[in-house]
Coordinates of C-alpha atoms (C1' of nucleotides) in Angstrom, one line a residue:
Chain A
X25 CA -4.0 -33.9 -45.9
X26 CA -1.3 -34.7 -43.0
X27 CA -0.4 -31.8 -41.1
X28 CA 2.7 -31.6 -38.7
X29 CA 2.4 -33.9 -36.2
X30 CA 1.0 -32.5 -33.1
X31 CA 0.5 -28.4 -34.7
X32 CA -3.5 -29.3 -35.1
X33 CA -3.9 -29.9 -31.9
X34 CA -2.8 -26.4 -30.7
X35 CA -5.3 -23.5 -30.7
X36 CA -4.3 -21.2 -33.3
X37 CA -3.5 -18.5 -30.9
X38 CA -1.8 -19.9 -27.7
X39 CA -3.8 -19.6 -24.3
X40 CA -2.6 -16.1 -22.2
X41 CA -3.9 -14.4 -19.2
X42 CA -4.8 -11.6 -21.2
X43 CA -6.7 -13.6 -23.5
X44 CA -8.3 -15.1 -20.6
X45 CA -9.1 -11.4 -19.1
X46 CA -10.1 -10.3 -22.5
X47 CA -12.6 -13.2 -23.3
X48 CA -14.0 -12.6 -19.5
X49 CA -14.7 -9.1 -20.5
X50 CA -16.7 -9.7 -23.3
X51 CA -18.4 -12.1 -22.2
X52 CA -19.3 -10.0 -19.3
X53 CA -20.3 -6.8 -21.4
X54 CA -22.8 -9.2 -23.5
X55 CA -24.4 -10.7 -20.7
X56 CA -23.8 -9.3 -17.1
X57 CA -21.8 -10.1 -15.1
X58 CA -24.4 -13.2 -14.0
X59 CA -23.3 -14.8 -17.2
X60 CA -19.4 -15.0 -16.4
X61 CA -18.4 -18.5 -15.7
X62 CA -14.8 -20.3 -15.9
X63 CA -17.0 -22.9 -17.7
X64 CA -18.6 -20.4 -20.3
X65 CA -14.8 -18.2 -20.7
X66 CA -13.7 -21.7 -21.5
X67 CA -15.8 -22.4 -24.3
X68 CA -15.7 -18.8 -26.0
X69 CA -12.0 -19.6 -25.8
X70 CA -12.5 -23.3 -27.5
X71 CA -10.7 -24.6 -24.5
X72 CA -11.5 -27.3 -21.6
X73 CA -12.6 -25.4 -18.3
X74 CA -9.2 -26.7 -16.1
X75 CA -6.8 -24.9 -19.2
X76 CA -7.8 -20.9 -17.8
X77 CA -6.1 -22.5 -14.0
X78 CA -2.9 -21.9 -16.0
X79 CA -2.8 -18.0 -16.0
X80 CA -5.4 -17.2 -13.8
X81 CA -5.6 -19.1 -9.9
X82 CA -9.1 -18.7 -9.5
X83 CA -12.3 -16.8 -10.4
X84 CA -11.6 -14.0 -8.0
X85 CA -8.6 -13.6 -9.2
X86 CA -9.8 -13.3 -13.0
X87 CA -12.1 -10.9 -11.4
X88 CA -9.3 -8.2 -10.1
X89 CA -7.5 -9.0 -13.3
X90 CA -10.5 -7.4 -15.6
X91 CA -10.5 -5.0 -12.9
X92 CA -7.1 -4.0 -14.1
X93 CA -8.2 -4.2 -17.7
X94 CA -10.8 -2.1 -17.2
X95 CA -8.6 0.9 -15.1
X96 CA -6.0 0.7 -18.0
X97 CA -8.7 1.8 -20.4
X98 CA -8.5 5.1 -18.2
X99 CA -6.8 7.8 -20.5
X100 CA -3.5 8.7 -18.6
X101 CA -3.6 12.1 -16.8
X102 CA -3.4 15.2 -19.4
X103 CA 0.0 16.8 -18.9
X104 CA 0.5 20.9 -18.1
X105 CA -3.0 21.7 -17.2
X106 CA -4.4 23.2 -13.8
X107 CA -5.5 20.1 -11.3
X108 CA -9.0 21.0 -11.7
X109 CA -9.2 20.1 -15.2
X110 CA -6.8 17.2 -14.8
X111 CA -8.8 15.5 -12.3
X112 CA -12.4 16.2 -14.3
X113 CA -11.2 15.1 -17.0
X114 CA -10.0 11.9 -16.2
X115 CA -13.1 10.9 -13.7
X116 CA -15.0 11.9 -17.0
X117 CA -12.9 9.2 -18.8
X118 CA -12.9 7.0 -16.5
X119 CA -17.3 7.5 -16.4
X120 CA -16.4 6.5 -20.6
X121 CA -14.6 3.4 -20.1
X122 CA -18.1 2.5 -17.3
X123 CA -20.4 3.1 -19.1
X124 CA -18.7 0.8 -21.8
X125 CA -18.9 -2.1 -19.2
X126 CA -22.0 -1.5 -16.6
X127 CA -21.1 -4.4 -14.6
X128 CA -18.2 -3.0 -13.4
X129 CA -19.3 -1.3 -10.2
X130 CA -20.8 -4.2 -9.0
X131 CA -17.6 -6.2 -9.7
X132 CA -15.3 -3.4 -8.1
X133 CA -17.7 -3.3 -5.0
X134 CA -17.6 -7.1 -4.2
X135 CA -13.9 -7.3 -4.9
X136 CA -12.8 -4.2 -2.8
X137 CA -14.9 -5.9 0.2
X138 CA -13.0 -8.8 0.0
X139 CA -9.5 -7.6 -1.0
X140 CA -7.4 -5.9 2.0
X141 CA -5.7 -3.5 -0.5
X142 CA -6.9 -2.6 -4.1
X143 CA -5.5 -4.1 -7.0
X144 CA -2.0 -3.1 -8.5
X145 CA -3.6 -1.0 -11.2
X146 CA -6.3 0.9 -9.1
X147 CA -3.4 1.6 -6.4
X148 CA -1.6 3.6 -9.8
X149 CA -4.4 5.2 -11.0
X150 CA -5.8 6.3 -7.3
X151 CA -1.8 7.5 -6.8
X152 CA -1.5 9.5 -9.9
X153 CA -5.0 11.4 -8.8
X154 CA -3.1 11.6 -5.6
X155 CA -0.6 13.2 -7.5
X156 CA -2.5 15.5 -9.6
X157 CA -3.9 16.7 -6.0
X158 CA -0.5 17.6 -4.5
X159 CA 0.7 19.2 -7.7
X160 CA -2.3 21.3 -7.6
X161 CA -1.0 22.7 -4.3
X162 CA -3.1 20.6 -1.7
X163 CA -1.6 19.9 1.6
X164 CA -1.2 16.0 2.3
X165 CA -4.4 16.2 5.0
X166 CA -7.0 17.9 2.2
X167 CA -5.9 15.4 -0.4
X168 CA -7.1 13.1 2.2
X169 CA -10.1 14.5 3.0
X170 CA -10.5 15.2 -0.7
X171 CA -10.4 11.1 -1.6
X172 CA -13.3 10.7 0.5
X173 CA -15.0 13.3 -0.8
X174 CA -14.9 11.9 -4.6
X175 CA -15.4 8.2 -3.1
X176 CA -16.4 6.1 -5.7
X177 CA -16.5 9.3 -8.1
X178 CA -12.7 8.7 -8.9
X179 CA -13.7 6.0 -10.8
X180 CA -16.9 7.5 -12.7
X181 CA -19.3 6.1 -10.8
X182 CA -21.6 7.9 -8.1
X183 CA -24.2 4.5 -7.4
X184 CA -27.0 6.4 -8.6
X185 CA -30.1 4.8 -7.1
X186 CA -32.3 5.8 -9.9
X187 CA -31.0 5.3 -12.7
X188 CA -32.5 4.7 -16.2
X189 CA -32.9 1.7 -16.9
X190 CA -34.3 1.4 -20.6
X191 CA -35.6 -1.8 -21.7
X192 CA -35.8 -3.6 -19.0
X193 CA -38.6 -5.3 -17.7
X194 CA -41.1 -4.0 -15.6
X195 CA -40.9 -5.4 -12.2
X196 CA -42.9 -8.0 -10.6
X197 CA -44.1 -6.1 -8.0
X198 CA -44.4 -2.9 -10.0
X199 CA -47.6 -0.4 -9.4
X200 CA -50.0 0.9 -11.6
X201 CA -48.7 4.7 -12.5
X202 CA -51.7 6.0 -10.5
X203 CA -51.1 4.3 -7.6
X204 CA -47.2 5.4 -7.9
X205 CA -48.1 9.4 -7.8
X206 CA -50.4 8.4 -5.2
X207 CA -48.5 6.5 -2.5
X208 CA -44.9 8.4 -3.5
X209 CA -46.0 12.2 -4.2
X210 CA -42.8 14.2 -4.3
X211 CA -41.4 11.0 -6.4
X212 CA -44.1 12.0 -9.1
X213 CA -43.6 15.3 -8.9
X214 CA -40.4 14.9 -9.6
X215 CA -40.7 12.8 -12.2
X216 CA -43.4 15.3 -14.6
X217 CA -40.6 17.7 -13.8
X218 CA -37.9 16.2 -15.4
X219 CA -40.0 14.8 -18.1
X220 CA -41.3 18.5 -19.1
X221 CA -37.9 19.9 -18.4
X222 CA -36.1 20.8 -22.1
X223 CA -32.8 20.8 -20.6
X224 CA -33.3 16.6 -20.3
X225 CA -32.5 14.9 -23.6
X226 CA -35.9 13.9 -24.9
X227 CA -37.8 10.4 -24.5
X228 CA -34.9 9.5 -21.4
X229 CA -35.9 11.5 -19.0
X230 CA -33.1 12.7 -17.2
X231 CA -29.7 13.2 -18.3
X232 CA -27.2 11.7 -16.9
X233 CA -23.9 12.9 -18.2
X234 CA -25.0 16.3 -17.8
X235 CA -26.4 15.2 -14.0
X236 CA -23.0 13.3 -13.4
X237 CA -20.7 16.7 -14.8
X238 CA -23.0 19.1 -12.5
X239 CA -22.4 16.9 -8.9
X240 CA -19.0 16.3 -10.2
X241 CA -18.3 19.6 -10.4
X242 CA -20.4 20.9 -7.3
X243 CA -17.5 18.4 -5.5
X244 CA -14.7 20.2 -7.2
X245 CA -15.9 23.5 -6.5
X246 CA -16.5 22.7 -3.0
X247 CA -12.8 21.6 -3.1
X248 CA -11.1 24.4 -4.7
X249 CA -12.9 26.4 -1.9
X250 CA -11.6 24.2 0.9
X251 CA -8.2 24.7 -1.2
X252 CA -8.1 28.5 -0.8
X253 CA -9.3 28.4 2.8
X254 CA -6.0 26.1 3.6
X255 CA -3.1 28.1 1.4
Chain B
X17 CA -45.0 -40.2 24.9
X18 CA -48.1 -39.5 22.7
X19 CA -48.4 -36.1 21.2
X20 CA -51.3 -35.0 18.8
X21 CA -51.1 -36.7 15.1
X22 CA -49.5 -33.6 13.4
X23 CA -48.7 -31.2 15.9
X24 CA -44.9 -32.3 16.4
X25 CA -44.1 -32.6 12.6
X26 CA -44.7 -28.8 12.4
X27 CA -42.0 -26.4 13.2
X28 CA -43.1 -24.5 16.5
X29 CA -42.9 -21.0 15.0
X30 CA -44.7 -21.2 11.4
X31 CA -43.1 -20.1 8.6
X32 CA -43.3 -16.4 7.2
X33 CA -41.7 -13.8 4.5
X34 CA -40.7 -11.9 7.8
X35 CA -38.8 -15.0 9.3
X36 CA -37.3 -15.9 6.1
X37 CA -36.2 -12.7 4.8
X38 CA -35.0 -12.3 8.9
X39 CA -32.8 -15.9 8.8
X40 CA -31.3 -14.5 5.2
X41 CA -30.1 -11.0 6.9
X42 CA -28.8 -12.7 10.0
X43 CA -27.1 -15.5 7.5
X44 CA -25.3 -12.2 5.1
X45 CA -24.4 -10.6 8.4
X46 CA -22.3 -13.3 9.3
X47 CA -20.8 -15.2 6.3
X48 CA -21.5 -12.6 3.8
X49 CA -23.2 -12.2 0.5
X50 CA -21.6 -15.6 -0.5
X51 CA -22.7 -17.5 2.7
X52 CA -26.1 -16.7 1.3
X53 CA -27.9 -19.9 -0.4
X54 CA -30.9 -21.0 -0.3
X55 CA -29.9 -24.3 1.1
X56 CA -28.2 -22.8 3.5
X57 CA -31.1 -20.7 5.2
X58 CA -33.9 -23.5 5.0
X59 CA -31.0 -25.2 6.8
X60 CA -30.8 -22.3 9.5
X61 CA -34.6 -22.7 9.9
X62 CA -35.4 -26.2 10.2
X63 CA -36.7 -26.5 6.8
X64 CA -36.5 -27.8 3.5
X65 CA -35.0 -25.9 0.8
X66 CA -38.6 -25.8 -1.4
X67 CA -40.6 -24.5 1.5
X68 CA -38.8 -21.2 1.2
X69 CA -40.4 -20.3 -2.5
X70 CA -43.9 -20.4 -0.7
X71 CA -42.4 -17.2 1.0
X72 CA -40.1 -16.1 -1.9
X73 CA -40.7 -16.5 -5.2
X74 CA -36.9 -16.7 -6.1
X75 CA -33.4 -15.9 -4.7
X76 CA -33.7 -12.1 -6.4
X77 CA -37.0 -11.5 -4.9
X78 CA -35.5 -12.9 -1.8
X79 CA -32.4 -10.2 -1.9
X80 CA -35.4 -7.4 -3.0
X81 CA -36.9 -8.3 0.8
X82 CA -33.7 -8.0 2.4
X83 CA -32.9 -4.5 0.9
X84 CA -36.5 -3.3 1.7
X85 CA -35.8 -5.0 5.6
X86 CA -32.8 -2.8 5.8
X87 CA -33.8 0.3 4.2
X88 CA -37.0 -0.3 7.5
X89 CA -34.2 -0.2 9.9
X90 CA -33.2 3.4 8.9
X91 CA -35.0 6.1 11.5
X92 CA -37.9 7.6 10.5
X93 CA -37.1 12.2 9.1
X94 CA -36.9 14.0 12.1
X95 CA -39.6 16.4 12.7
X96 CA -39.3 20.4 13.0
X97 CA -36.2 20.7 12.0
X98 CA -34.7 22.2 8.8
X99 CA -34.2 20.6 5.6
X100 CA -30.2 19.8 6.3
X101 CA -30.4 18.9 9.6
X102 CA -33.4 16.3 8.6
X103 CA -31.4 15.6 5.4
X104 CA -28.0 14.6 7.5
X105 CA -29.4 12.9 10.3
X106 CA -31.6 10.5 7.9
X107 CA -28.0 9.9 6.3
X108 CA -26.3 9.2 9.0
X109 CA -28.7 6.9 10.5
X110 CA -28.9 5.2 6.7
X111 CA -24.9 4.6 7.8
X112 CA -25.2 3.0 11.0
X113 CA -27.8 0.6 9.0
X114 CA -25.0 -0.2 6.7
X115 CA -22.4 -0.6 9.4
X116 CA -24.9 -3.1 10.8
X117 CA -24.9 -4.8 6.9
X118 CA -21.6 -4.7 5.2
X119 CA -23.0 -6.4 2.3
X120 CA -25.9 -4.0 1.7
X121 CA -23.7 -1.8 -0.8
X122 CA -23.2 -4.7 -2.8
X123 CA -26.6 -6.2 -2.5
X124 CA -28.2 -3.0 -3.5
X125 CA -25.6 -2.2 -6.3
X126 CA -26.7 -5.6 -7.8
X127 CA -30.2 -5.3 -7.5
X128 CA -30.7 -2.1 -8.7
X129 CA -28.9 -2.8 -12.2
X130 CA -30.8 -5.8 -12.3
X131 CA -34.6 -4.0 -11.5
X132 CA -36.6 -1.5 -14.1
X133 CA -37.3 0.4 -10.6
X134 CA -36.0 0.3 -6.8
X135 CA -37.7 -1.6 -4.3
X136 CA -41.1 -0.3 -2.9
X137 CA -39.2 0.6 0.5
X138 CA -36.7 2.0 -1.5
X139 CA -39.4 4.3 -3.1
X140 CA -40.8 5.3 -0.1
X141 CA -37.3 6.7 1.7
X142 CA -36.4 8.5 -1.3
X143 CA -40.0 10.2 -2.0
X144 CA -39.6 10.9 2.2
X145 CA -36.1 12.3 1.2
X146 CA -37.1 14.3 -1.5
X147 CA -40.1 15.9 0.6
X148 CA -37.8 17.4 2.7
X149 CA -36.2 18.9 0.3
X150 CA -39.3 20.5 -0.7
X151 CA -40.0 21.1 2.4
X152 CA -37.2 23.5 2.7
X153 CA -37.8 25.7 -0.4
X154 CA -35.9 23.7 -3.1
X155 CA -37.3 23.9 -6.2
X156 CA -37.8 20.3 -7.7
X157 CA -35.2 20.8 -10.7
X158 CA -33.0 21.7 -7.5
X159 CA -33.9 18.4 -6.3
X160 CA -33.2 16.8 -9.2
X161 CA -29.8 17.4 -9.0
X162 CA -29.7 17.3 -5.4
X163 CA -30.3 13.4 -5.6
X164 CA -27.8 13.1 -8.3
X165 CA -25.7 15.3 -6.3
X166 CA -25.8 13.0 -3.2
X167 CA -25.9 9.7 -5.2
X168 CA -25.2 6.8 -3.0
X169 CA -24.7 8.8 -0.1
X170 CA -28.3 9.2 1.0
X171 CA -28.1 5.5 1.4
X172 CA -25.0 5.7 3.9
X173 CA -22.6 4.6 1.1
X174 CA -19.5 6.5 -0.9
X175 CA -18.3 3.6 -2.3
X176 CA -14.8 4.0 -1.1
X177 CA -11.9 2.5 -2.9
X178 CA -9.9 2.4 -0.1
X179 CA -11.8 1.7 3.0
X180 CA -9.8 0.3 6.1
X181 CA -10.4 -3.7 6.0
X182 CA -8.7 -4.4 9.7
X183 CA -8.3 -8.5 9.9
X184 CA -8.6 -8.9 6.4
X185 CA -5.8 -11.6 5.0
X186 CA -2.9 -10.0 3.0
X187 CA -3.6 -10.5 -1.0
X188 CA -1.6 -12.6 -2.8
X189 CA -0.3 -10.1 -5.3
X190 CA 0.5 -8.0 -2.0
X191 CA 3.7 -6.4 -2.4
X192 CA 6.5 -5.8 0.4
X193 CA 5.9 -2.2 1.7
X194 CA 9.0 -1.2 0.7
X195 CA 8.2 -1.6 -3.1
X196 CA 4.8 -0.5 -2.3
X197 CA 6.5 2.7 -1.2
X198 CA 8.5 3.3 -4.1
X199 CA 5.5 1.9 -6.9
X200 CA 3.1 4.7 -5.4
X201 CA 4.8 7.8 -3.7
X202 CA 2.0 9.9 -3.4
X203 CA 0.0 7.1 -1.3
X204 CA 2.8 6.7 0.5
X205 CA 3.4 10.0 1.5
X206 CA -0.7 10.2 1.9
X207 CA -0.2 6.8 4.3
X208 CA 2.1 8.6 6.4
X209 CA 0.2 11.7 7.0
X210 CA -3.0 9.7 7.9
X211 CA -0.7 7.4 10.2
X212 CA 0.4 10.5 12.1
X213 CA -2.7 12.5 11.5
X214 CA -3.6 12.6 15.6
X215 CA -6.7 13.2 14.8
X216 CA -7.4 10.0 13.3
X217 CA -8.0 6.9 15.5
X218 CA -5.1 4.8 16.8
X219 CA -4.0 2.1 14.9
X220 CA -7.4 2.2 12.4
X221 CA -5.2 4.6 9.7
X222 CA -8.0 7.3 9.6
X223 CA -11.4 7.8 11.3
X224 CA -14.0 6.8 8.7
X225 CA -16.9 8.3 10.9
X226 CA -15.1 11.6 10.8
X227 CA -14.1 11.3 6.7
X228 CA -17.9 10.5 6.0
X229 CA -19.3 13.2 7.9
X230 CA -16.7 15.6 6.3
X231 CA -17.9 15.1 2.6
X232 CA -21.4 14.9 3.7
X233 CA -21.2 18.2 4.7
X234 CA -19.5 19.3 2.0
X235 CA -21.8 18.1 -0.5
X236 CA -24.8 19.7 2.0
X237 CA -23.0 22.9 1.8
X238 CA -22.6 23.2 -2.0
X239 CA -26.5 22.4 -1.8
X240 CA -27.1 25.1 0.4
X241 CA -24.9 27.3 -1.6
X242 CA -27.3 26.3 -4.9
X243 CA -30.7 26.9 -3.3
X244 CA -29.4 30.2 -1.6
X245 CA -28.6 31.2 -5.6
X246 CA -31.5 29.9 -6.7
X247 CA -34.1 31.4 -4.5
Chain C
dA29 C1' -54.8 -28.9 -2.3
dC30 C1' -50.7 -28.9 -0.2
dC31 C1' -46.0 -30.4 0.5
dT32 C1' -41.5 -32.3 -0.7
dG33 C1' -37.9 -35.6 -2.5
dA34 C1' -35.6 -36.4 -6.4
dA35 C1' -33.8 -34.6 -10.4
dC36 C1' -32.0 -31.1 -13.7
dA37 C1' -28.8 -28.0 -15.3
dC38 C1' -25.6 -25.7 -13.8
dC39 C1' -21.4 -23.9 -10.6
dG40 C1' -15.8 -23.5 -9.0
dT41 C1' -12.2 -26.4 -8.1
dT42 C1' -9.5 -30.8 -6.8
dC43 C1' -7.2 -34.6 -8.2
dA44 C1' -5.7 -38.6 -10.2
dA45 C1' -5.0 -40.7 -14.4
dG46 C1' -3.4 -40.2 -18.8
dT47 C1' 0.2 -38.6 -22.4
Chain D
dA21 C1' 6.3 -32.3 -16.9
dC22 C1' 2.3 -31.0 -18.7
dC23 C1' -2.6 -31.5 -19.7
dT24 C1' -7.3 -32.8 -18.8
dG25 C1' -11.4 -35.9 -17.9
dA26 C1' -14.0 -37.3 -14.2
dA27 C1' -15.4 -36.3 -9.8
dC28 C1' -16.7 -33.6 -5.7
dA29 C1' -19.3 -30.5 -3.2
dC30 C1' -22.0 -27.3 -4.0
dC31 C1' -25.9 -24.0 -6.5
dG32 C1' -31.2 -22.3 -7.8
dT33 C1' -35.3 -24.2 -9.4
dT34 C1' -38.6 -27.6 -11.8
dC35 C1' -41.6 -31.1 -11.4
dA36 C1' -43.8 -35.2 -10.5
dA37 C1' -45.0 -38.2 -7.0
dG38 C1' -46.6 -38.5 -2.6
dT39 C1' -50.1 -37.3 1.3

DNA sequence: ACCTGAACACCGTTCAAGT
DNA sequence: ACCTGAACACCGTTCAAGT
């Protein structure tokens, strides 16, 4: 059957940067951010390799664009509350849209070494937390201070060092439980506490959105007290 | 002039994990985490790529030994003290590690998402970390949260968003501070504050050392608070 | 038994040749 | 003018051939 002449060649859907970023998201949520290639966005796309050049410049470039994806999952700020409860709630989303893609933090921490200023998107969200701040009454020097004391918070993360980590393998250089308890003893007895303690979700061991709430809020309080101390 | 069959073809210091994991750091210190190859530090040694993995099993194993040679430079707890002195001290040092290793945050970030458990030197400063919270009357569920409380921080790190990156080349998508102004008032306004914050250090925007230290004790005081509740 | 060169299966990106 | 195949300069790691 003849088509038009020249119409079959065409993808379906034309090529765009946000296809592009979109493709490079998923592919990155399935397998790490180890398995993100131009070659590999390419052929989820059906498309040669040198096509993505068009709307993206280079790989670190795609990389602060799914940055930007990523911060535009971040519900916008909630409108007429206290800045308490605007700021909670949107580090809390913003600790949603991360644990949808793990390999975020990683990405964010390589890029912001690299990059002399954040990208577009993260400068809007960090000024409308900025925002919420001043609105809430802080003077410009504690809404500094305060920044610094969420660091990498803002965004939902706190680079937990011990995290869970179901299902993954053991490590190669992993020790026999006894020998664990034996050579780390506050480590163990840390760990039977949490594992007998019913507050922690069965089976997980510790849990962390209740862990990540009670720091986050331990930070908040500290900075409403700073708050009162200054007004 | 004769020399004895053998003796020249051998490199005059033998090869080790220690020198290898050593020629790695001193490689990531310079170039960064992307001047790191394995090519590239046989190169820096006098040797051929495959003698490394007699050392190193593998590049992630490799990375593993530079976190654990890092997390060896960090001073040993001070002694007779009390728990937040030992506690901020130990953090501190951790900081002027990382100062040393810019790439360490984002070394370590990777690794630990990729590992079932942190590295055995990793192990060892947080069980030393958590004894001194023991040490100091906190019950261990108060140490649970403790850790979660100070995250990344007892490794030296927030994971600032917006960390000054003096000498860093202007981004691409940089706009002209004009725009900048008017796209993000509240940073603005923040920018300007810091800028004639006195202070802050001349010319660096705002005095990192000072900013760190500030949330560190903040988060060490709302500890305090919680084990003066508790007990 | 030890060591290592060549090879394999990938990368990101340039560039010139095609339409 | 646009698109793209081949090529370049790299990777980490396997493996067989050398000693």
């Amino acid at each position: 059957m003849a088509t038009q002449a020249g119409a079959v060649a065409q993808p379906r859907v034309p090529l765009s940067r946000t296809r592009v970023l979109g493709a490079a998201v998923a592919l990155a949520d399935e397998g790490g951010v180890d398995a993100l290639s131009m070659r590999r966005i390419a052929q989820a796309l059906g498309v040669v390799p040198m096509a993505l050049y068009k709307h993206v410049t280079s790989k670190n470039e795609l990389l602060d664009g799914m940055i930007d994806v990523l911060v535009g999952e971040i519900d916008p700020p909630a409108e007429g509350t206290d800045w308490k409860s605007a700021i909670r709630r949107r580090v809390l989303s913003a600790r949603r849209m991360l644990l949808r893609h793990p390999w975020a933090p990683e990405v964010i921490e390589a890029r912001m070494k690299a990059r002399a200023t954040p990208t577009p998107a993260l400068l809007e969200y960090l000024d409308s937390m900025v925002g919420i701040f001043r609105g809430g009454g802080f003077p410009i020097g504690l809404v500094h201070h305060a920044l610094h004391v969420m660091g990498s918070r803002l965004l939902g993360f706190s680079q937990e060092l011990f995290e869970d980590r179901p299902g993954r393998a053991p490590d190669t250089d992993a020790l026999p439980a006894e020998e664990m308890a034996a050579r780390f003893p506050h480590l163990a007895e840390l760990a039977m506490a949490v594992a007998h303690d019913p507050e922690s979700v069965v089976g997980s061991g510790c849990d962390d959105q209740f862990e990540f709430e009670f720091a986050l809020d331990l930070t908040l309080d500290g900075l409403e007290r700073l708050l009162r101390n200054a007004s």
